Tab-separated table of C-alpha atoms in Angstrom:
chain	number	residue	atom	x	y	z
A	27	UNK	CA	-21.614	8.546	-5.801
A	28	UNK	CA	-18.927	8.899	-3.754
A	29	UNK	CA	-15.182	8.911	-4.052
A	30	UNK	CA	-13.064	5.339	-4.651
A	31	UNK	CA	-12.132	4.450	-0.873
A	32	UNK	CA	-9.194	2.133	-0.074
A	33	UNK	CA	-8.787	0.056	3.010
A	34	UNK	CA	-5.747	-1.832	3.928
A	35	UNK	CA	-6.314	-5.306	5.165
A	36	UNK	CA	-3.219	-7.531	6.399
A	37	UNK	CA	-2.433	-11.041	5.017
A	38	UNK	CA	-0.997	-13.484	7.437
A	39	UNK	CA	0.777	-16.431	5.827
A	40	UNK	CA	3.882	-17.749	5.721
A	41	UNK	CA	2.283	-19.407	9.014
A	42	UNK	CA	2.341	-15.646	9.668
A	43	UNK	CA	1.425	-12.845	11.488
A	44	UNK	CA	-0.853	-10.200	12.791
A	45	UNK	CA	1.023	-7.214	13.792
A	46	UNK	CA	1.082	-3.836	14.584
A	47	UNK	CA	-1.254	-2.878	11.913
A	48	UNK	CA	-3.632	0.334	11.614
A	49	UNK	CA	-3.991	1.380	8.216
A	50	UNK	CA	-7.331	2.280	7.761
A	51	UNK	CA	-9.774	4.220	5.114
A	52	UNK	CA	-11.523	6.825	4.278
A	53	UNK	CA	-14.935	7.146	3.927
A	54	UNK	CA	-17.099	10.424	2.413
A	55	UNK	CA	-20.247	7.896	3.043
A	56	UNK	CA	-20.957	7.507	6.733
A	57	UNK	CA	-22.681	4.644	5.815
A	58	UNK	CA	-20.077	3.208	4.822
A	59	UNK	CA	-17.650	4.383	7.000
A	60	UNK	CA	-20.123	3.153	9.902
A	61	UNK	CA	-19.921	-0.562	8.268
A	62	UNK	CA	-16.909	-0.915	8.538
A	63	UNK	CA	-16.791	0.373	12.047
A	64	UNK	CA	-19.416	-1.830	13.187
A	65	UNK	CA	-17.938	-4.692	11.091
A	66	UNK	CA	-14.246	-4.508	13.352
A	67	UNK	CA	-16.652	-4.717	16.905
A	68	UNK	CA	-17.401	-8.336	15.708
A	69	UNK	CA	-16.045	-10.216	18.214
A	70	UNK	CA	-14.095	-12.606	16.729
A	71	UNK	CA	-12.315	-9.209	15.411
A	72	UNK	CA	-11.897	-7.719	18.610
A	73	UNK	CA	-10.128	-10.664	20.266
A	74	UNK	CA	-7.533	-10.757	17.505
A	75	UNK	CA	-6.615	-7.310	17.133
A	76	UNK	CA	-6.558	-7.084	21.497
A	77	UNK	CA	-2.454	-6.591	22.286
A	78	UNK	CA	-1.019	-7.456	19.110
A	79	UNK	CA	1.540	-4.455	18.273
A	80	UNK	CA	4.521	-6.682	17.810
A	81	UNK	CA	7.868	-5.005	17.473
A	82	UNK	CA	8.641	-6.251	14.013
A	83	UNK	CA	11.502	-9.345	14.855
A	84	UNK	CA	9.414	-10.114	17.813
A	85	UNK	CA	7.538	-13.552	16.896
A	86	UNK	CA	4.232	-13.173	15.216
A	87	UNK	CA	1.409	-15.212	16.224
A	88	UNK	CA	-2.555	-15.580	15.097
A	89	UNK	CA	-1.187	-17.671	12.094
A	90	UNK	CA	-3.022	-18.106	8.732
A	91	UNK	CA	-5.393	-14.669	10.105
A	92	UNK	CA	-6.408	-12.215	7.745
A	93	UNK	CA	-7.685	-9.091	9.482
A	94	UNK	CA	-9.010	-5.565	8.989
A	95	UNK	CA	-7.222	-3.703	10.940
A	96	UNK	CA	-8.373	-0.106	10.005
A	97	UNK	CA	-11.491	1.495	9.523
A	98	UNK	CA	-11.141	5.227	9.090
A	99	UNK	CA	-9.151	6.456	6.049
A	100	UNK	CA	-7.443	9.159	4.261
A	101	UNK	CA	-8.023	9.055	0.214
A	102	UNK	CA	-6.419	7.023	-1.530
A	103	UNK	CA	-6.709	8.691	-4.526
A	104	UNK	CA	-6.424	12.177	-6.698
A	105	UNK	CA	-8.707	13.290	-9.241
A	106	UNK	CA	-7.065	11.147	-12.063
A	107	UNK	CA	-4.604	8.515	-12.333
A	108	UNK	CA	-3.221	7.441	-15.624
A	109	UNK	CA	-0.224	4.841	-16.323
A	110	UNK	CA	3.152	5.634	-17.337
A	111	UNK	CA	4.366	3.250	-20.189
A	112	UNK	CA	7.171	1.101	-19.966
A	113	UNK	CA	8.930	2.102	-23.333
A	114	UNK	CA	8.474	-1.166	-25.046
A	115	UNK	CA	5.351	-1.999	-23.901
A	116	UNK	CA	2.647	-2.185	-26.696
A	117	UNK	CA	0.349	-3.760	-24.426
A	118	UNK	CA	-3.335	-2.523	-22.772
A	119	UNK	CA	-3.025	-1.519	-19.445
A	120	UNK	CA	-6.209	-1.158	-17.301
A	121	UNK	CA	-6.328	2.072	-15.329
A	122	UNK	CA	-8.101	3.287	-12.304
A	123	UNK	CA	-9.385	6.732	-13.167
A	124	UNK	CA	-10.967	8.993	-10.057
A	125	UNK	CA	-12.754	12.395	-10.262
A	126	UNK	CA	-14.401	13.889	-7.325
A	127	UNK	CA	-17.731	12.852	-9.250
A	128	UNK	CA	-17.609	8.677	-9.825
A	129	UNK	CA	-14.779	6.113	-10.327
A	130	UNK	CA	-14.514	4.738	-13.749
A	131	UNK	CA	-12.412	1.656	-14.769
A	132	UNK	CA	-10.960	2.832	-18.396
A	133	UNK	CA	-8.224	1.028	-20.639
A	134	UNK	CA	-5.711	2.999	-22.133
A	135	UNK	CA	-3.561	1.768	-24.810
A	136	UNK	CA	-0.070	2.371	-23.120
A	137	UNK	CA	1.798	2.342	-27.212
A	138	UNK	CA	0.819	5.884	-27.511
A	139	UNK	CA	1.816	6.934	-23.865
A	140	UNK	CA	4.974	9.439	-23.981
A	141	UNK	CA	8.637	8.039	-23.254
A	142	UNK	CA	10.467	8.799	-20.182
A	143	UNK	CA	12.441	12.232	-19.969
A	144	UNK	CA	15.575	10.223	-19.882
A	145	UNK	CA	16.924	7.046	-22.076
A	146	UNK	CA	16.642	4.956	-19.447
A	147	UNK	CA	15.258	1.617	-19.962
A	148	UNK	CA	11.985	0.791	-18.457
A	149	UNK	CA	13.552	-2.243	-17.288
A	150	UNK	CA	12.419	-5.352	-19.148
A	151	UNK	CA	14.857	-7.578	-17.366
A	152	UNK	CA	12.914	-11.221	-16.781
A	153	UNK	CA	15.215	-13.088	-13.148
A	154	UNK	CA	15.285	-16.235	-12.699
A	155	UNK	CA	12.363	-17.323	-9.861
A	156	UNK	CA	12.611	-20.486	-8.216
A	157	UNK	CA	10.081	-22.969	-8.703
A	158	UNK	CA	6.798	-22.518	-6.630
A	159	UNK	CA	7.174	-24.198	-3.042
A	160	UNK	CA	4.783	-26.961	-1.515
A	161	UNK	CA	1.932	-26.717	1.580
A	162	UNK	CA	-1.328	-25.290	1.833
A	163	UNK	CA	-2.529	-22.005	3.049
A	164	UNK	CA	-5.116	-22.132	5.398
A	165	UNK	CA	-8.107	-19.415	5.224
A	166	UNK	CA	-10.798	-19.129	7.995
A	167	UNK	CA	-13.963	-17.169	8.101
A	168	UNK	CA	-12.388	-14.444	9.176
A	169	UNK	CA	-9.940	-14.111	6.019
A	170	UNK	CA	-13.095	-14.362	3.787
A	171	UNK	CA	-14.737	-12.111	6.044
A	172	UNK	CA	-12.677	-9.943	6.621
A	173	UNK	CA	-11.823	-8.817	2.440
A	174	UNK	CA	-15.256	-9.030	1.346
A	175	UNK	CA	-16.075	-6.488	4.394
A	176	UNK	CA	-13.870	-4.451	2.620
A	177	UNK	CA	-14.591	-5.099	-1.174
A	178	UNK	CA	-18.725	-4.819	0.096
A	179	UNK	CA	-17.631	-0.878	0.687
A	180	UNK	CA	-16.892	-0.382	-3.222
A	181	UNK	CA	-13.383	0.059	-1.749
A	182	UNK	CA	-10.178	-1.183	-3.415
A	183	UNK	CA	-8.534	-3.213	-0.873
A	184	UNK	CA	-4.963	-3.845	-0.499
A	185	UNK	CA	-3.766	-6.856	1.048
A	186	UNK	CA	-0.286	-7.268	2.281
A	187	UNK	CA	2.005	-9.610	4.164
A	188	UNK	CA	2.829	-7.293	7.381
A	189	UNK	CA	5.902	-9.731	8.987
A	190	UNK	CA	8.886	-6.886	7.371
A	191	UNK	CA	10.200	-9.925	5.250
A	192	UNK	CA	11.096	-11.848	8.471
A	193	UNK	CA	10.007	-15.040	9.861
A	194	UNK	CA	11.416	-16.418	13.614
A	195	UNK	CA	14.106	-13.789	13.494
A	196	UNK	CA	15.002	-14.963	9.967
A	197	UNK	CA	15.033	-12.933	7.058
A	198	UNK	CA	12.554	-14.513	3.661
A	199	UNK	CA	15.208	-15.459	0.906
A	200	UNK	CA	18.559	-16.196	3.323
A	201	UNK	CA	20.243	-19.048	5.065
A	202	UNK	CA	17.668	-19.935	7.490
A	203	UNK	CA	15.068	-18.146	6.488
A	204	UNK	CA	11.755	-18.954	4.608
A	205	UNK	CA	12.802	-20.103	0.751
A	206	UNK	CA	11.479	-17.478	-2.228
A	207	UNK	CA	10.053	-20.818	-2.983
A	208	UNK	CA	7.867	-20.737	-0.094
A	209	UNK	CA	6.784	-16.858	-0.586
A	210	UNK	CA	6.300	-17.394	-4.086
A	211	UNK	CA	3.751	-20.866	-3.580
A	212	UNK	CA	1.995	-18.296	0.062
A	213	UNK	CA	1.326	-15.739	-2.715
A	214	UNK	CA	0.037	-17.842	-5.227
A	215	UNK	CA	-2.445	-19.219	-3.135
A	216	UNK	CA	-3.623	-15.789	-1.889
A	217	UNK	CA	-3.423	-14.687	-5.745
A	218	UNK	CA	-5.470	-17.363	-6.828
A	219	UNK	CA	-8.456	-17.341	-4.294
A	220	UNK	CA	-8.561	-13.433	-5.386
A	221	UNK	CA	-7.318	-13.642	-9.406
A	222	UNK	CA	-11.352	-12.273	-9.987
A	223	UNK	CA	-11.314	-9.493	-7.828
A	224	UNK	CA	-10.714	-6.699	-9.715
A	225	UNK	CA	-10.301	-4.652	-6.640
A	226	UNK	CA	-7.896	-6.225	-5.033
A	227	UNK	CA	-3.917	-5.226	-4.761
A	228	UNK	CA	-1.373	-6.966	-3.859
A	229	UNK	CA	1.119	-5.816	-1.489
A	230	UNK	CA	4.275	-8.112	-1.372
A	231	UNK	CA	5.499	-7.212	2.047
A	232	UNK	CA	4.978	-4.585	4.819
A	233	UNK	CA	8.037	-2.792	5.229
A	234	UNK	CA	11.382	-4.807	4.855
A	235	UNK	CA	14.255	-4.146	6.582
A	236	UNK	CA	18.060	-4.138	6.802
A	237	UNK	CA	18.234	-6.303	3.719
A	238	UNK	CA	21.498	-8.396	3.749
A	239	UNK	CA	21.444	-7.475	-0.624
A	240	UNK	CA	18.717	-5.914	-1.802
A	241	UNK	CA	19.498	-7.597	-5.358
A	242	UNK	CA	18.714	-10.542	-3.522
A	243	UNK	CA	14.868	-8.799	-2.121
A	244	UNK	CA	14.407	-8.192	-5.606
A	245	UNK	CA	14.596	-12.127	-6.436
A	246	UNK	CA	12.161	-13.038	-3.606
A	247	UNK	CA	10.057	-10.087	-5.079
A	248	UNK	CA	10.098	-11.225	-8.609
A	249	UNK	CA	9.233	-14.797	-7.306
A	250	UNK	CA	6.204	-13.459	-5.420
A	251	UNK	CA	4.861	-11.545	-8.620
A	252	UNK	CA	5.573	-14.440	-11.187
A	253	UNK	CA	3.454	-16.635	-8.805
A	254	UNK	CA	0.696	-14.141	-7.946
A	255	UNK	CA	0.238	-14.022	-12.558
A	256	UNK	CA	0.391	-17.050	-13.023
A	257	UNK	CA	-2.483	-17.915	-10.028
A	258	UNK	CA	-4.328	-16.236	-12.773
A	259	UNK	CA	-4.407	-12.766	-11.202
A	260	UNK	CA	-3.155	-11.094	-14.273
A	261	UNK	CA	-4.687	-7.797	-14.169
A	262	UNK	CA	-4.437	-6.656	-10.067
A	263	UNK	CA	-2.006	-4.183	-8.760
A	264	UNK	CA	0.995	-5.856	-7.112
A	265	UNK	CA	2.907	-3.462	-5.005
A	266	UNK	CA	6.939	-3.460	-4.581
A	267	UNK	CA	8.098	-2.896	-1.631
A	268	UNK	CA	12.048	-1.504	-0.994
A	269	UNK	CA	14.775	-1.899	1.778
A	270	UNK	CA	15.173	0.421	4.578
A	271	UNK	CA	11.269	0.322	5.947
A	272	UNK	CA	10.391	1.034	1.696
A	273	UNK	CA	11.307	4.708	2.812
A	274	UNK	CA	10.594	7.413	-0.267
A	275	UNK	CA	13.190	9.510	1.108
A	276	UNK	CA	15.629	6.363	0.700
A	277	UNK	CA	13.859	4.390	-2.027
A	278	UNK	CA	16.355	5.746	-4.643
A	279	UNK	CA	19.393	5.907	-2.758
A	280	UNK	CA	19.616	2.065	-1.200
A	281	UNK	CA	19.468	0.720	-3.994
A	282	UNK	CA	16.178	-0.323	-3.631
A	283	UNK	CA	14.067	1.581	-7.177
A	284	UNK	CA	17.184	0.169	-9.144
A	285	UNK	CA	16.644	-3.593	-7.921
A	286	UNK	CA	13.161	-3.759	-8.554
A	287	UNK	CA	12.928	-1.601	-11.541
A	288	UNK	CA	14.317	-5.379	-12.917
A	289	UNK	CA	11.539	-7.333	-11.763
A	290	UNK	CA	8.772	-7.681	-14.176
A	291	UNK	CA	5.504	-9.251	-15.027
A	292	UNK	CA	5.696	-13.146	-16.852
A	293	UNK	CA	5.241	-11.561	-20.194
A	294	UNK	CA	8.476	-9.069	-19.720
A	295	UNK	CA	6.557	-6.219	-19.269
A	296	UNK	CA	6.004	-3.583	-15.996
A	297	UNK	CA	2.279	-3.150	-16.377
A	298	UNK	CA	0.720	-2.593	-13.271
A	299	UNK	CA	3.862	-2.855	-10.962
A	300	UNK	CA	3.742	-0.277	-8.977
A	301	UNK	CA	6.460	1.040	-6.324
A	302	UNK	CA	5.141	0.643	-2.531
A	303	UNK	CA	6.608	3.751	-0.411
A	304	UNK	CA	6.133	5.024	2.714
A	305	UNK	CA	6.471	8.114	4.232
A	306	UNK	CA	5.559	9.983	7.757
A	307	UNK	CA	5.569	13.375	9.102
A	308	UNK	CA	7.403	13.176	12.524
A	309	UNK	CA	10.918	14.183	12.753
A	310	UNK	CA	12.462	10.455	13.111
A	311	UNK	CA	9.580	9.122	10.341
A	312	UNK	CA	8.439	6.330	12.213
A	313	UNK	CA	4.619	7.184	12.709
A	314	UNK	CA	4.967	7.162	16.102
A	315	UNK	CA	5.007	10.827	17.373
A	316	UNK	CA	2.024	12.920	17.252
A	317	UNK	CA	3.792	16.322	16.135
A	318	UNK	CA	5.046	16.938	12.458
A	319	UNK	CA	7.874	18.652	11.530
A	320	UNK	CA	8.065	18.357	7.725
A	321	UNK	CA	6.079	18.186	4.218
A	322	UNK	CA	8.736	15.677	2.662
A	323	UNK	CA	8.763	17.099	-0.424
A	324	UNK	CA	12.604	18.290	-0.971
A	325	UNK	CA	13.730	15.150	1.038
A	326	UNK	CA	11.728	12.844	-0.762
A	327	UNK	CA	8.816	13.135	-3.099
A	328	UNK	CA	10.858	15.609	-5.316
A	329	UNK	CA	13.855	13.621	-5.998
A	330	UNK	CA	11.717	9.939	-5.782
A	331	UNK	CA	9.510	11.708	-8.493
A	332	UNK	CA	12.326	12.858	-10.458
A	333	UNK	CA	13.511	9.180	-10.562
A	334	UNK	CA	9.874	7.582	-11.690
A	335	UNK	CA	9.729	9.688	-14.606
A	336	UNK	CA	13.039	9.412	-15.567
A	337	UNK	CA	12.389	5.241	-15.916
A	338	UNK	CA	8.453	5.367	-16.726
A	339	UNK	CA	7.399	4.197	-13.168
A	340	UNK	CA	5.011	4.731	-10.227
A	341	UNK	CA	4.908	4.716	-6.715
A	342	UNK	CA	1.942	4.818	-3.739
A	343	UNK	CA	2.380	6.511	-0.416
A	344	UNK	CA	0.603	3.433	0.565
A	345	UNK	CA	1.336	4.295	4.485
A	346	UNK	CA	1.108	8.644	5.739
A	347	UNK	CA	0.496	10.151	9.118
A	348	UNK	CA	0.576	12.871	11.436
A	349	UNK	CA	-0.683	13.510	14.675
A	350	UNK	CA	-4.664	14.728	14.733
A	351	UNK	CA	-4.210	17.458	17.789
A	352	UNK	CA	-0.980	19.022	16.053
A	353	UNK	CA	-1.386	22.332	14.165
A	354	UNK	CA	1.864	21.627	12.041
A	355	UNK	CA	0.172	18.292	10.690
A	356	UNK	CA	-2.431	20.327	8.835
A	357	UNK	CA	-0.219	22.039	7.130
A	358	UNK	CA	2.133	20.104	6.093
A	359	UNK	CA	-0.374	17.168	5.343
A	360	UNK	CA	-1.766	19.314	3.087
A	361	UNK	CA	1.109	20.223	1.428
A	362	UNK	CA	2.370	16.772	0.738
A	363	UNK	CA	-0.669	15.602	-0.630
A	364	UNK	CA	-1.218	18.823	-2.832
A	365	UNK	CA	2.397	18.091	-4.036
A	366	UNK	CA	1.793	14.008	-4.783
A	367	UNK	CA	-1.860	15.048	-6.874
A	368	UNK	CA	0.282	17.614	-8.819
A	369	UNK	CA	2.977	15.029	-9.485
A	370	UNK	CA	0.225	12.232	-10.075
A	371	UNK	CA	1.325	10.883	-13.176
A	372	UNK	CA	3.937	9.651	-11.071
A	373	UNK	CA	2.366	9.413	-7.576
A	374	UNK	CA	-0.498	6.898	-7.471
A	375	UNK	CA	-2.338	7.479	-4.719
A	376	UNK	CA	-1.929	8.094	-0.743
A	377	UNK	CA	-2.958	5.732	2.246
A	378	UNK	CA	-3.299	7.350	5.659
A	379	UNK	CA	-1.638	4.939	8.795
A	380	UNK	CA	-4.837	5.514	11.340
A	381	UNK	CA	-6.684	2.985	13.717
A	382	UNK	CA	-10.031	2.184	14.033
A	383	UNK	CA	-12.376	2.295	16.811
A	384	UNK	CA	-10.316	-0.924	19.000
A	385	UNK	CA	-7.488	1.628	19.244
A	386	UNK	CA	-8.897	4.853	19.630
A	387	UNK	CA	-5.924	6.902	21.694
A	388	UNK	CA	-3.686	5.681	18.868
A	389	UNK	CA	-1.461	8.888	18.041
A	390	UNK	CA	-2.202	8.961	14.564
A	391	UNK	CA	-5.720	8.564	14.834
A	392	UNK	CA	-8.261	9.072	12.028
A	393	UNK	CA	-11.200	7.866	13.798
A	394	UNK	CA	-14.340	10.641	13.641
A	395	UNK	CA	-15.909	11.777	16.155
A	396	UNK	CA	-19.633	10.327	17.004
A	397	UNK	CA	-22.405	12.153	18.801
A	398	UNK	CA	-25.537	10.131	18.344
A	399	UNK	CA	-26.223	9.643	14.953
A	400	UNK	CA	-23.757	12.139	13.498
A	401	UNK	CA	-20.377	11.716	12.654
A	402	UNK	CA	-17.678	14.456	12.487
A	403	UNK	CA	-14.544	13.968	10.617
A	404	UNK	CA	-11.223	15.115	12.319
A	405	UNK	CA	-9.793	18.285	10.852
A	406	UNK	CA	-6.772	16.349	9.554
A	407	UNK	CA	-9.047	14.040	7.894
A	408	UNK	CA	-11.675	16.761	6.537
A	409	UNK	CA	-8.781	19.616	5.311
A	410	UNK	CA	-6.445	17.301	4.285
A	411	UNK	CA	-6.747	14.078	3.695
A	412	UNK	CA	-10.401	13.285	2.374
A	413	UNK	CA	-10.611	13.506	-1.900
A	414	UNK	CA	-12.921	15.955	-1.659
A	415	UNK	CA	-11.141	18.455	0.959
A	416	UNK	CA	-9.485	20.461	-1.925
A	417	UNK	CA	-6.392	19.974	-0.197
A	418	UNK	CA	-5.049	18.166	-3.981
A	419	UNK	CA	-5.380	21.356	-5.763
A	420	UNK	CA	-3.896	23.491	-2.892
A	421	UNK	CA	-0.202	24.763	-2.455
A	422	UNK	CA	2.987	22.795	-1.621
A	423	UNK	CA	4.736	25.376	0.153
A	424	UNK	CA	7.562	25.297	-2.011
C-alpha cells in the first residue's frame, strides 16, 4: 500500500477567490497520480484554472469555486509523526502515523508526552472571538467535486482560503475590511459540510501579508478555529498561518509564533493546531525562480525548530520548491527535507508548490514525464521529494 499522499485544494469564500494556486501531490501510485491528472482535464476544471495567477491585492474572481489546482506532489510526510503535548493537556490527541509500509491512524494519550525543553507555557490563553457572522456559502459541483477527487486518492487534503487575508484591497479583521465575524461564520460553513472527514485540514489562510498588528491576525485566527470546532469538526487539523507570507525564516521573529501560540481550541487546549510555514529555495524565496541557492536550514528550520520545542508546538512546510532543471535544487531539496524528517517531532510534514498538467512550463514543475503508458517521475521528485526516495534519512549538509 502506498505512502499517505496530500493534495492541496483551494477554498474560495468570503465571495472569494481562485488564484495563483499550484500546490499539487505526490503520488508513488500512477494510478493514482493518473486520476487526478485526468480528473483536472475535466472541462469545467480547465476553464477555471485558464489565466487566473492573480497578483495577490489584485481582485479575485470565480467566487464561491473550490478547485484542485495541483496534481503532482512531493510527500507530505516522514516515516512517523507523533504530537508534541501542550503541558497541561491531559487530553487524547489523534495522530497521523506514516512508515514507508502503510498509514495508520493511532491515538496517543498526550499526559505522558515529555514537557518542552524550556518553561514556557504551551499557551492556554482562550481570546475573545466575535460572534459568528450571517449569509450563506454557496458550493457548486465543482467544490464537491473537486475534494472528494482528492479524498477518492486516500490522500489527506488540505483546504485553504488562498486570498492572503485580503478582500477588494482590504485587509480581513480592519476598518473596511471583511469582519472576523464574517471569516469565522465562511469557515464554519466549510467546517461543517466537512466535520466527518477525517482527512481533511484546514488551512485558515494562504499566505497573509503586511499585517497592520499581527495580535490583531491572531483574533481573526482564533475566530476562524472556534467556528471551524464548533461546526462540529473537532478532530481535523487546522493550520495557522503567520505574517510576512507565513515565512519560517520570519515566523519567530514578526511576531507571528508568539501571537498564535495564544490561540487555542474551545476547550483551552492546542491539540491539533498546527503552525502553517512556508519556505522556498530561490535566493529572494518567492517560488518564482527556477535556480536554488540555499537548504534553509541555519536561516530557518534550525532556529523555527528551536522555538517549537521550546513551547511544545508544530509546524508544516505546507508550501516548498525549486526549479526541476537546476542541479543545486537536488541538493539542497534533499537536504532540507532530510533535516525537517530528522527534526520531525517538530516538523510535520512537507508540501511541494508544483502545477499540474494545465500549467506544464510552470518553473517549479513536478509534473512526470509520460511516454505512452509509462510515467517517469522528475529527478527532483524521485531523489528528493517522494517518501520513499530515502532522501529523509540522508544528510543535511550541516
Amino acid at each position: 500500500m502506498p505512502p499517505t499522499h496530500l493534495v492541496s485544494i483551494v477554498a474560495l469564500a468570503l465571495v472569494a477567490s481562485l488564484v495563483e494556486g499550484q500546490a499539487a501531490i505526490y503520488g508513488q501510485s500512477t494510478a493514482r497520480w493518473r486520476r487526478l491528472s485526468e480528473y483536472i482535464k475535466v472541462p469545467r476544471l480547465d476553464s477555471l484554472l485558464t489565466n487566473t495567477r492573480a497578483g495577490p491585492d489584485q481582485q479575485l474572481v470565480s467566487a464561491g469555486q473550490f478547485a484542485l489546482l495541483s496534481t503532482h506532489r512531493a510527500g507530505a510526510v516522514f516515516s512517523s509523526i507523533r504530537s508534541v503535548a501542550p503541558v497541561s493537556s491531559a487530553k487524547s490527541t489523534s495522530v497521523v502515523v506514516t512508515t514507508p509500509a502503510a498509514p495508520t491512524t493511532v491515538t496517543t494519550a498526550t499526559t505522558a508526552a515529555a514537557s518542552p525543553t524550556s518553561s514556557a507555557s504551551a499557551g492556554n490563553c482562550p481570546a475573545n472571538v466575535p460572534a459568528a457572522g450571517s449569509g450563506t456559502l454557496k458550493f457548486t459541483g465543482v467544490n464537491i467535486a473537486g475534494a472528494q477527487a482528492c479524498l477518492a486518492t486516500g490522500a489527506y487534503c488540505i483546504i485553504d482560503m488562498h486570498n492572503y487575508a485580503r478582500w477588494e484591497n482590504t485587509i480581513i479583521g480592519q476598518p473596511g475590511g471583511p469582519t472576523d465575524a464574517q471569516f469565522a461564520a465562511t469557515w464554519s460553513q466549510i467546517a461543517a459540510y466537512y466535520a466527518n472527514e477525517t482527512r481533511i485540514m484546514f488551512g485558515v489562510m494562504n499566505e497573509p501579508h503586511n499585517m497592520p498588528n499581527i495580535t490583531q491576525w491572531a483574533g481573526s485566527v482564533q475566530a476562524a478555529v472556534t467556528a471551524i470546532r464548533k461546526a462540529g469538526a473537532t478532530t481535523q487539523i487546522i493550520l495557522l498561518p503567520g505574517d510576512n507570507w507565513t515565512s519560517a525564516q520570519t515566523f519567530v521573529s514578526n511576531g507571528s509564533a508568539d501571537a498564535l501560540n495564544k490561540v487555542v481550541n474551545p476547550d483551552g487546549s492546542i491539540t491539533n493546531l498546527i503552525f502553517d510555514v512556508h519556505k522556498y529555495l530561490d535566493y529572494d524565496n518567492s517560488g518564482t525562480n527556477a535556480a536554488c541557492v540555499t537548504n534553509n536550514i541555519q536561516t530557518a528550520w534550525a532556529p523555527l525548530a528551536q522555538w517549537l520545542r521550546c513551547h511544545g508546538r508544530q509546524a508544516f512546510n505546507t508550501e516548498t520548491g525549486g526549479g526541476f532543471n537546476d542541479p543545486g535544487c537536488l541538493t539542497y531539496m534533499c537536504q532540507q527535507i532530510a533535516f525537517q524528517a530528522q527534526n520531525s517531532d517538530v516538523f510535520l510534514g512537507y508540501v511541494g508548490w508544483a502545477a499540474g498538467n494545465f500549467y506544464s512550463g510552470y518553473v517549479l514543475s513536478e509534473m512526470p514525464n509520460v511516454s505512452g503508458t509509462t510515467w517517469t517521475d522528475l529527478p527532483l521528485v524521485s531523489k528528493c521529494m517522494a517518501p520513499v526516495s530515502g532522501s529523509q534519512k540522508g544528510s543535511t549538509g550541516l
